[in-house]
Amino acid sequence: MFSKVNCFAALLALAALFAGCGEGEKGTLSSSAHKNTFIFARGSDAQKLDPADVDDGESVNTIAQVCEGLLRFKPGTVELEPWLAESFTSSPDGLTHTFKLRPGIKFHDGTPLNAEAAAFSFRRQLDPEHPAHLPTASFVYWNFLYNEIQSVEVIDEMTLRFHLNEPNATILYSLAIFPAWLISPKTPPTDIPYKPVGTGPYQFAEWAVGQAIVLKRNPNYWAYTPQFDRIIFKAVPENTVRRLELEAGDIDGIDGVQPAEAIALSKNPDFKLYRGPSMNVGYLAIQTQNVRWQDPDIRRALAMAIDRKAIVELALDGAAVPADYPIPPGFLGEPQDQPPPYQHDPVAAKALLTKFPQLLKTPIVLSTLSDSRPYFPDPQRVASLIRSDLETIGLTVKIETRDFKSHLQTLRNGDFEIALIGWIGDNGDTDNFLATFFHSRAAVPGSATNYSFYKNPEMDHLLDAARRVSNPTERTKLYNEALKVWSRDLPMIPLVHAEQMILLRKQVTDFTLSPTGNVFLGPVGWSSSD
């Protein structure tokens, strides 16, 4: 990614930035009348910065300050509004979608935003022969959210049209999320993964890998005036260290703190806790291609053994709800007025396992991650609770822990038995969960999001049919059926739906939680009032 020399130079630059981020003789952040640098600490660094080729929150949250899309969600909602496009229309048959671009917008490198420039970000994903269709990129989102797009046509200088080969009820919402955010067509292809050039309020400046990413203010931003000269995303893996740095005034905001600690800190008048529901699910993935996990009754025994309420109370301090289904509460297709497909019943789980004595002969390897995630602020604690539950029914469990990046790669390749992971919804639609988890086209080794490598033509048919219809009643019926197939086969076990929590210093203004879990710092400012 970077040479050692470049990385060292970046660290020196960051050290200088950190040293100068405060105002006044002692650099006290809380006393500054004006603040030039905003520092946000998180549990891990970004993986890469190509909006078309990421699926982790740290990468997306960095890109969210740099790049924008034709559409966006209104702050705090999943309600669509035009953004880089000033208007859009769709044909009655749902096969064409036309966007009229806003005039006068430029990318950070000075390239004017027009239809040809906008088309670049989509054509590079659509066409394997495109010069910017990087051989190292998987474009996994294109394969399962945008695969109906057949072509991207430039109608005139400021008009862009998408042609679909079949209707996709979610396509407009998917065009508001990060794989559809635009980058400059003049970006050298080798720079795309690590030096994004967008139209957003902040622009890429420097990256000390594993340490921090520095963004600088875009002085020509079209929508409003960004308030900081710099925004720094700092990687601080330890929850306690992030909290202590916030308390010391060294940073301005954090996420991923244990909920009890966040709530306690919120009682300090120096901080404000932003807390609310999020479209997420933390779950246990089961590698269904592994010979000893292929029988659904084995997977059902695991589901009945795990005490999800205990995970909520002991690992998330009550700031979550047990997950009955692999979609957030209230999503289209959620069964109503019926009991969940399985209950905590270790006695029944143990009885079910008597049919599988071979499962008891060797330890089960439970893979988890060391980094805090929004759905698992303390994943190792979750793993310990699950190990205890499984040992109660006679299984022996060995916990294997990796950093987030390595853990994701392990899951994408299917090199595990059972594993803790989660998903945060991108576009507010049920398809974004069920197709991500269960569609066979999302089970490609190396880029999988269907970590269970579950492949079932019946499930594929239901999910494809639901994407083609826009009528909510029809879609609900199809997703009801898809959830019945899931509950019968149980390729993954939902555990929790966690609240999202972000702590900021009291001087921070104009911050809004997003249901997608994305952190948008572009509008954020700093108040000198106490």
Coordinates of C-alpha atoms in Angstrom, one line a residue:
M1 CA 0.0 0.0 0.0
F2 CA 2.7 2.5 1.1
S3 CA 6.5 2.2 1.3
K4 CA 8.1 2.3 4.8
V5 CA 9.5 5.7 3.9
N6 CA 6.1 7.1 3.0
C7 CA 4.5 5.6 6.1
F8 CA 7.2 7.2 8.3
A9 CA 6.7 10.5 6.7
A10 CA 3.0 10.2 7.3
L11 CA 3.5 9.4 11.0
L12 CA 5.7 12.5 11.3
A13 CA 3.0 14.6 9.7
L14 CA 0.4 13.2 12.0
A15 CA 2.5 13.9 15.0
A16 CA 2.7 17.5 14.0
L17 CA -1.1 17.6 13.5
F18 CA -1.9 16.1 16.9
A19 CA 0.5 18.5 18.6
G20 CA -1.2 21.5 17.0
C21 CA -4.8 20.4 17.2
G22 CA -5.6 22.3 20.4
E23 CA -6.0 26.0 21.0
G24 CA -4.3 28.0 23.8
E25 CA -1.0 27.5 25.6
K26 CA -1.8 24.0 26.9
G27 CA -3.6 22.8 23.8
T28 CA -6.8 22.2 25.8
L29 CA -9.6 21.3 23.4
S30 CA -12.4 22.1 25.8
S31 CA -11.3 25.7 26.1
S32 CA -10.8 26.5 22.4
A33 CA -12.8 29.4 21.0
H34 CA -12.1 28.1 17.6
K35 CA -10.9 24.6 16.7
N36 CA -9.1 23.7 13.5
T37 CA -8.8 19.9 13.8
F38 CA -11.5 17.4 14.7
I39 CA -10.2 14.0 15.9
F40 CA -12.5 10.9 15.9
A41 CA -11.1 7.7 17.4
R42 CA -12.4 4.3 16.4
G43 CA -11.5 0.6 17.0
S44 CA -9.6 -0.1 13.8
D45 CA -8.3 1.5 10.7
A46 CA -9.9 1.5 7.3
Q47 CA -9.1 -1.3 4.9
K48 CA -9.1 0.7 1.7
L49 CA -10.8 3.8 0.4
D50 CA -12.3 2.8 -3.0
P51 CA -16.1 3.3 -2.4
A52 CA -16.8 0.5 -5.0
D53 CA -14.7 -2.1 -3.1
V54 CA -15.3 -1.8 0.6
D55 CA -17.7 -3.4 3.0
D56 CA -16.4 -2.4 6.5
G57 CA -17.6 0.6 8.5
E58 CA -14.2 2.2 9.1
S59 CA -13.5 2.4 5.4
V60 CA -17.1 3.7 4.6
N61 CA -17.0 6.3 7.3
T62 CA -13.8 7.7 6.0
I63 CA -15.1 7.8 2.4
A64 CA -18.3 9.4 3.6
Q65 CA -16.5 12.7 4.2
V66 CA -14.8 12.6 0.8
C67 CA -17.3 11.2 -1.7
E68 CA -21.0 11.7 -2.5
G69 CA -23.7 10.1 -4.7
L70 CA -26.3 11.1 -7.1
L71 CA -28.8 10.5 -4.3
R72 CA -28.4 10.5 -0.5
F73 CA -30.5 9.7 2.6
K74 CA -31.9 12.8 4.4
P75 CA -29.9 13.1 7.6
G76 CA -31.1 10.8 10.3
T77 CA -33.4 8.8 7.9
V78 CA -33.4 6.4 5.0
E79 CA -35.6 8.8 3.0
L80 CA -34.2 9.6 -0.4
E81 CA -33.4 13.0 -1.7
P82 CA -31.4 14.2 -4.8
W83 CA -27.9 15.3 -4.0
L84 CA -25.3 15.5 -6.8
A85 CA -28.3 15.0 -9.0
E86 CA -30.8 17.8 -8.8
S87 CA -33.6 15.6 -10.0
F88 CA -34.4 12.1 -11.1
T89 CA -37.2 10.2 -12.9
S90 CA -38.0 6.5 -13.3
S91 CA -39.9 4.8 -16.1
P92 CA -43.2 3.1 -15.2
D93 CA -41.7 -0.4 -15.9
G94 CA -38.8 0.3 -13.6
L95 CA -36.2 -0.4 -16.3
T96 CA -34.8 3.1 -16.8
H97 CA -33.7 5.7 -14.2
T98 CA -32.7 9.2 -15.4
F99 CA -30.7 11.7 -13.4
K100 CA -30.2 15.4 -14.1
L101 CA -26.9 16.6 -12.5
R102 CA -26.4 19.8 -10.5
P103 CA -24.3 22.3 -12.4
G104 CA -21.1 23.9 -11.1
I105 CA -19.8 21.0 -8.9
K106 CA -16.2 19.9 -9.2
F107 CA -14.2 17.0 -7.9
H108 CA -11.3 17.8 -5.5
D109 CA -8.8 17.6 -8.5
G110 CA -10.8 20.3 -10.3
T111 CA -12.6 17.9 -12.8
P112 CA -16.1 19.2 -13.5
L113 CA -18.9 16.9 -12.6
N114 CA -20.9 16.1 -15.7
A115 CA -22.6 13.0 -17.0
E116 CA -19.5 11.5 -18.6
A117 CA -17.5 12.0 -15.4
A118 CA -20.4 10.5 -13.3
A119 CA -20.7 7.5 -15.6
F120 CA -17.1 6.6 -14.9
S121 CA -17.8 5.4 -11.4
F122 CA -20.4 3.0 -12.6
R123 CA -18.8 1.8 -15.9
R124 CA -15.6 0.8 -14.1
Q125 CA -17.7 -1.6 -12.0
L126 CA -19.9 -2.8 -14.8
D127 CA -17.2 -3.4 -17.5
P128 CA -14.4 -6.0 -16.6
E129 CA -12.3 -4.5 -19.4
H130 CA -12.5 -0.9 -18.1
P131 CA -9.0 0.5 -17.2
A132 CA -10.3 1.3 -13.7
H133 CA -11.8 -2.2 -13.1
L134 CA -9.0 -3.0 -10.8
P135 CA -7.9 -6.7 -10.8
T136 CA -7.4 -6.5 -7.0
A137 CA -11.0 -5.4 -6.5
S138 CA -13.9 -7.7 -6.0
F139 CA -16.8 -5.2 -6.6
V140 CA -18.9 -7.4 -4.4
Y141 CA -21.7 -4.9 -4.0
W142 CA -22.1 -4.5 -7.7
N143 CA -22.6 -8.2 -8.0
F144 CA -25.5 -8.4 -5.7
L145 CA -27.0 -4.9 -5.4
Y146 CA -26.6 -3.6 -8.9
N147 CA -26.4 -6.6 -11.1
E148 CA -29.6 -5.7 -13.0
I149 CA -27.9 -2.6 -14.4
Q150 CA -27.2 -3.4 -18.1
S151 CA -25.7 -0.1 -19.2
V152 CA -25.1 3.5 -18.2
E153 CA -25.9 6.0 -20.9
V154 CA -24.8 9.7 -21.2
I155 CA -27.9 11.5 -22.6
D156 CA -26.4 14.9 -22.7
E157 CA -23.7 16.8 -20.8
M158 CA -25.6 16.8 -17.5
T159 CA -28.0 13.9 -17.9
L160 CA -27.3 10.3 -17.0
R161 CA -29.5 7.2 -17.5
F162 CA -29.3 3.7 -16.1
H163 CA -30.8 0.8 -18.1
L164 CA -31.8 -2.3 -16.3
N165 CA -32.4 -5.7 -17.7
E166 CA -35.2 -6.4 -15.1
P167 CA -36.8 -4.3 -12.4
N168 CA -35.1 -3.9 -9.1
A169 CA -37.3 -2.5 -6.3
T170 CA -34.2 -1.4 -4.3
I171 CA -32.1 0.2 -7.0
L172 CA -32.7 3.9 -6.1
Y173 CA -31.9 3.3 -2.4
S174 CA -28.8 1.4 -3.5
L175 CA -27.7 4.4 -5.6
A176 CA -27.7 6.4 -2.4
I177 CA -25.0 4.3 -0.7
F178 CA -21.3 4.1 -0.9
P179 CA -20.6 1.8 -3.9
A180 CA -22.5 4.4 -6.0
W181 CA -20.6 7.4 -4.6
L182 CA -18.6 9.2 -7.3
I183 CA -14.9 9.5 -7.8
S184 CA -13.0 11.6 -10.3
P185 CA -12.4 9.9 -13.6
K186 CA -8.9 11.5 -13.6
T187 CA -7.8 9.5 -10.6
P188 CA -4.9 7.3 -11.5
P189 CA -6.2 3.7 -11.2
T190 CA -3.5 2.7 -8.7
D191 CA -4.5 5.6 -6.4
I192 CA -8.2 4.7 -6.3
P193 CA -8.0 2.2 -3.3
Y194 CA -6.0 4.6 -1.1
K195 CA -6.3 8.2 -2.3
P196 CA -10.0 8.8 -3.2
V197 CA -10.9 12.0 -5.1
G198 CA -14.5 12.9 -4.6
T199 CA -16.8 16.0 -4.4
G200 CA -17.4 15.9 -0.6
P201 CA -16.8 18.5 2.1
Y202 CA -13.3 17.1 3.0
Q203 CA -10.6 15.7 0.8
F204 CA -8.0 13.1 1.3
A205 CA -4.6 14.3 2.7
E206 CA -2.6 11.5 4.3
W207 CA -2.8 7.9 5.6
A208 CA -0.4 6.4 8.1
V209 CA -1.6 2.8 7.8
G210 CA -2.9 1.3 11.0
Q211 CA -2.6 4.7 12.8
A212 CA -4.7 7.5 11.3
I213 CA -6.2 9.0 8.2
V214 CA -6.1 12.8 7.7
L215 CA -8.6 14.7 5.6
K216 CA -8.5 18.4 4.8
R217 CA -11.2 20.9 4.2
N218 CA -12.5 21.3 0.7
P219 CA -12.6 25.1 0.2
N220 CA -14.8 24.8 -2.8
Y221 CA -17.5 22.6 -1.4
W222 CA -20.8 23.2 -3.1
A223 CA -23.4 22.5 -0.4
Y224 CA -22.1 24.3 2.7
T225 CA -18.9 25.5 4.3
P226 CA -17.0 22.8 6.2
Q227 CA -16.0 24.0 9.7
F228 CA -12.7 22.3 10.3
D229 CA -9.3 22.6 8.5
R230 CA -8.7 18.9 9.2
I231 CA -10.5 15.8 10.3
I232 CA -8.5 12.9 11.6
F233 CA -9.7 9.3 11.9
K234 CA -7.5 7.8 14.5
A235 CA -7.3 4.0 15.1
V236 CA -7.3 3.1 18.8
P237 CA -8.1 -0.6 19.2
E238 CA -8.6 -0.7 22.9
N239 CA -12.0 0.5 24.1
T240 CA -10.6 1.8 27.4
V241 CA -7.8 3.8 25.8
R242 CA -10.3 5.5 23.5
R243 CA -12.4 6.4 26.5
L244 CA -9.4 7.8 28.4
E245 CA -8.2 9.8 25.4
L246 CA -11.7 11.4 25.2
E247 CA -11.7 12.2 28.9
A248 CA -8.2 13.7 28.6
G249 CA -9.3 16.0 25.8
D250 CA -7.0 14.4 23.2
I251 CA -9.8 13.5 20.9
D252 CA -13.3 14.8 20.2
G253 CA -15.4 11.7 19.5
I254 CA -15.4 8.0 19.8
D255 CA -17.5 5.0 19.0
G256 CA -17.4 1.3 19.9
V257 CA -17.2 1.9 23.7
Q258 CA -18.8 -0.6 26.0
P259 CA -22.4 0.7 26.4
A260 CA -22.2 1.0 30.2
E261 CA -19.1 3.1 29.9
A262 CA -20.7 5.3 27.3
I263 CA -23.8 5.9 29.4
A264 CA -21.7 6.7 32.5
L265 CA -19.6 9.2 30.5
S266 CA -22.8 10.8 29.2
K267 CA -23.5 11.9 32.8
N268 CA -20.4 14.1 32.6
P269 CA -21.4 17.5 31.3
D270 CA -18.3 17.7 29.1
F271 CA -19.7 15.0 26.8
K272 CA -22.8 14.2 24.8
L273 CA -24.0 10.7 24.0
Y274 CA -25.8 10.2 20.7
R275 CA -27.8 7.0 21.1
G276 CA -30.4 5.3 18.9
P277 CA -31.5 2.2 17.0
S278 CA -29.4 1.0 14.1
M279 CA -30.1 -1.3 11.3
N280 CA -27.8 -4.1 12.4
V281 CA -27.6 -7.7 13.4
G282 CA -24.7 -9.4 15.2
Y283 CA -24.8 -13.1 14.4
L284 CA -23.1 -16.5 14.4
A285 CA -22.1 -17.6 11.0
I286 CA -21.9 -21.4 10.4
Q287 CA -19.8 -22.8 7.6
T288 CA -22.4 -25.0 6.0
Q289 CA -20.0 -26.6 3.5
N290 CA -18.0 -28.0 6.4
V291 CA -18.9 -31.6 6.7
R292 CA -19.8 -31.6 10.4
W293 CA -22.1 -28.6 10.1
Q294 CA -24.2 -29.7 7.2
D295 CA -27.1 -31.2 9.1
P296 CA -29.7 -28.4 10.0
D297 CA -30.4 -30.2 13.3
I298 CA -26.9 -29.6 14.5
R299 CA -27.2 -25.9 13.7
R300 CA -30.6 -25.9 15.4
A301 CA -29.0 -27.3 18.6
L302 CA -26.5 -24.5 18.6
A303 CA -29.3 -21.9 18.2
M304 CA -31.2 -23.4 21.2
A305 CA -28.1 -23.6 23.3
I306 CA -27.2 -19.9 23.0
D307 CA -28.7 -17.6 25.5
R308 CA -29.2 -14.4 23.5
K309 CA -30.8 -12.5 26.4
A310 CA -27.6 -13.1 28.5
I311 CA -25.5 -11.7 25.6
V312 CA -27.6 -8.6 25.6
E313 CA -27.3 -8.1 29.3
L314 CA -23.8 -9.2 30.0
A315 CA -21.9 -8.3 26.8
L316 CA -23.9 -5.2 25.6
D317 CA -25.1 -3.9 29.0
G318 CA -28.7 -4.0 27.9
A319 CA -28.2 -1.7 25.0
A320 CA -29.5 -4.1 22.5
V321 CA -32.4 -6.6 21.9
P322 CA -32.2 -10.3 21.2
A323 CA -32.4 -11.0 17.5
D324 CA -35.2 -13.4 16.5
Y325 CA -34.6 -13.0 12.8
P326 CA -31.8 -12.0 10.4
I327 CA -33.4 -8.6 9.7
P328 CA -33.8 -5.7 12.1
P329 CA -37.2 -5.3 13.9
G330 CA -39.9 -3.7 11.7
F331 CA -38.3 -4.5 8.4
L332 CA -40.4 -5.7 5.5
G333 CA -41.2 -9.4 5.8
E334 CA -40.8 -9.7 9.6
P335 CA -43.3 -12.3 10.8
Q336 CA -46.0 -10.9 13.0
D337 CA -47.9 -12.4 15.9
Q338 CA -46.0 -15.7 16.0
P339 CA -43.3 -17.1 18.3
P340 CA -39.6 -16.9 17.1
P341 CA -38.3 -20.0 15.2
Y342 CA -36.3 -21.2 18.2
Q343 CA -36.0 -20.5 21.9
H344 CA -33.2 -20.9 24.5
D345 CA -33.6 -24.5 25.5
P346 CA -30.3 -26.2 26.4
V347 CA -32.0 -29.4 27.5
A348 CA -33.6 -29.8 24.1
A349 CA -30.4 -28.8 22.4
K350 CA -28.4 -31.5 24.3
A351 CA -31.0 -34.1 23.4
L352 CA -30.8 -33.1 19.8
L353 CA -27.1 -33.6 19.8
T354 CA -27.3 -37.2 20.8
K355 CA -27.9 -38.0 17.2
F356 CA -24.4 -36.6 16.4
P357 CA -21.8 -38.2 18.7
Q358 CA -19.0 -37.4 16.2
L359 CA -19.5 -33.7 17.0
L360 CA -18.3 -34.3 20.6
K361 CA -15.0 -36.0 19.6
T362 CA -13.0 -32.9 18.7
P363 CA -13.2 -29.2 19.9
I364 CA -15.2 -26.7 17.9
V365 CA -13.3 -23.7 16.8
L366 CA -15.2 -20.4 17.4
S367 CA -13.6 -17.6 15.4
T368 CA -14.0 -14.1 16.7
L369 CA -12.3 -10.7 16.3
S370 CA -10.3 -8.5 18.6
D371 CA -11.7 -5.2 17.5
S372 CA -14.9 -3.5 18.8
R373 CA -17.8 -3.5 16.4
P374 CA -21.1 -1.6 16.7
Y375 CA -23.0 -4.8 17.1
F376 CA -20.3 -6.4 19.4
P377 CA -18.5 -3.7 21.4
D378 CA -16.7 -6.5 23.2
P379 CA -16.7 -9.5 20.8
Q380 CA -14.4 -11.6 23.0
R381 CA -16.9 -11.4 25.8
V382 CA -19.6 -12.5 23.4
A383 CA -17.4 -15.4 22.4
S384 CA -16.8 -16.4 26.0
L385 CA -20.6 -16.5 26.7
I386 CA -21.3 -18.6 23.7
R387 CA -18.5 -21.0 24.6
S388 CA -20.0 -21.4 28.1
D389 CA -23.5 -22.1 26.5
L390 CA -22.1 -24.7 24.1
E391 CA -20.1 -26.4 26.8
T392 CA -23.3 -26.7 28.8
I393 CA -24.7 -29.0 26.1
G394 CA -21.5 -31.1 26.0
L395 CA -19.4 -29.5 23.3
T396 CA -15.8 -28.4 23.7
V397 CA -15.0 -25.0 22.3
K398 CA -11.8 -23.3 21.4
I399 CA -11.9 -19.6 20.7
E400 CA -9.7 -18.2 17.9
T401 CA -9.2 -14.4 17.8
R402 CA -8.0 -12.3 14.9
D403 CA -7.9 -8.6 14.1
F404 CA -10.9 -7.4 12.2
K405 CA -9.2 -7.3 8.8
S406 CA -7.8 -10.9 9.1
H407 CA -11.1 -12.1 10.6
L408 CA -13.0 -10.8 7.6
Q409 CA -10.7 -12.4 5.1
T410 CA -11.0 -15.7 7.0
L411 CA -14.8 -15.5 6.7
R412 CA -14.8 -14.4 3.1
N413 CA -12.7 -17.5 2.2
G414 CA -14.8 -19.8 4.3
D415 CA -11.8 -20.9 6.4
F416 CA -13.7 -21.4 9.7
E417 CA -16.2 -23.5 11.5
I418 CA -18.4 -21.1 13.3
A419 CA -17.7 -17.3 13.6
L420 CA -19.0 -14.1 15.2
I421 CA -19.6 -11.3 12.8
G422 CA -22.4 -8.8 12.0
W423 CA -23.9 -6.6 9.4
I424 CA -25.1 -3.0 9.3
G425 CA -27.8 -2.3 6.7
D426 CA -26.9 0.0 3.9
N427 CA -30.1 1.0 2.2
G428 CA -32.9 0.3 4.7
D429 CA -34.3 -2.6 2.7
T430 CA -34.8 -6.3 3.6
D431 CA -33.0 -7.4 0.5
N432 CA -29.8 -5.8 1.8
F433 CA -29.8 -8.3 4.7
L434 CA -31.3 -11.5 3.2
A435 CA -29.5 -11.4 -0.1
T436 CA -26.3 -10.5 1.7
F437 CA -26.6 -13.5 4.0
F438 CA -28.2 -16.2 1.9
H439 CA -28.0 -15.6 -1.9
S440 CA -25.7 -18.0 -3.7
R441 CA -24.2 -15.2 -5.7
A442 CA -22.9 -13.7 -2.4
A443 CA -21.0 -16.9 -1.7
V444 CA -18.0 -16.4 -3.9
P445 CA -14.7 -17.4 -2.1
G446 CA -12.6 -14.4 -1.4
S447 CA -15.4 -11.8 -1.6
A448 CA -18.3 -13.6 0.1
T449 CA -20.7 -11.8 2.4
N450 CA -22.7 -15.0 2.6
Y451 CA -20.1 -16.3 5.0
S452 CA -22.1 -19.5 5.6
F453 CA -21.6 -20.4 2.0
Y454 CA -25.3 -21.4 2.0
K455 CA -26.6 -22.3 -1.4
N456 CA -30.2 -23.1 -2.0
P457 CA -32.1 -22.5 -5.3
E458 CA -35.4 -22.1 -3.4
M459 CA -33.9 -19.2 -1.4
D460 CA -32.4 -17.6 -4.5
H461 CA -35.7 -17.8 -6.3
L462 CA -37.6 -16.1 -3.5
L463 CA -35.0 -13.3 -3.1
D464 CA -34.8 -12.6 -6.8
A465 CA -38.6 -12.5 -7.1
A466 CA -38.8 -10.1 -4.2
R467 CA -36.4 -7.7 -5.8
R468 CA -38.4 -7.6 -9.0
V469 CA -41.7 -6.5 -7.4
S470 CA -42.3 -3.1 -5.9
N471 CA -45.7 -3.8 -4.3
P472 CA -45.0 -4.0 -0.5
T473 CA -47.7 -6.6 0.1
E474 CA -46.2 -9.0 -2.5
R475 CA -42.7 -8.4 -1.3
T476 CA -43.8 -9.1 2.3
K477 CA -45.2 -12.5 1.3
L478 CA -42.0 -13.4 -0.5
Y479 CA -39.8 -12.4 2.4
N480 CA -42.1 -14.3 4.8
E481 CA -41.4 -17.4 2.7
A482 CA -37.7 -16.7 2.6
L483 CA -37.6 -16.4 6.4
K484 CA -39.4 -19.8 6.6
V485 CA -36.6 -21.3 4.5
W486 CA -34.0 -19.7 6.7
S487 CA -35.6 -20.9 9.9
R488 CA -35.8 -24.4 8.5
D489 CA -32.2 -24.5 7.4
L490 CA -30.5 -22.1 9.9
P491 CA -27.3 -21.4 8.1
M492 CA -26.6 -18.5 10.5
I493 CA -27.9 -17.7 14.0
P494 CA -29.0 -14.1 14.7
L495 CA -27.9 -13.0 18.2
V496 CA -28.5 -9.3 18.8
H497 CA -29.7 -6.0 17.4
A498 CA -27.5 -3.4 19.1
E499 CA -28.1 0.3 19.6
Q500 CA -25.6 2.6 18.1
M501 CA -23.7 4.9 20.4
I502 CA -21.3 7.8 19.6
L503 CA -19.8 10.0 22.3
L504 CA -18.7 13.5 21.3
R505 CA -17.4 16.5 23.3
K506 CA -20.1 18.9 24.3
Q507 CA -18.7 21.7 21.9
V508 CA -19.5 19.6 18.9
T509 CA -22.5 20.8 16.9
D510 CA -24.7 19.7 14.1
F511 CA -24.1 15.9 14.4
T512 CA -26.9 13.5 13.4
L513 CA -26.9 9.8 13.9
S514 CA -27.6 7.8 10.7
P515 CA -29.7 4.6 10.8
T516 CA -27.1 3.1 8.4
G517 CA -24.5 3.5 11.1
N518 CA -22.4 5.8 8.8
V519 CA -20.7 8.7 10.5
F520 CA -21.1 11.9 8.6
L521 CA -18.8 14.7 9.9
G522 CA -19.1 17.1 7.0
P523 CA -21.7 19.3 8.7
V524 CA -20.2 19.1 12.1
G525 CA -18.9 22.3 13.8
W526 CA -17.5 23.5 17.1
S527 CA -19.1 25.8 19.6
S528 CA -17.1 28.0 22.0
S529 CA -20.0 28.2 24.5
D530 CA -19.7 26.2 27.7

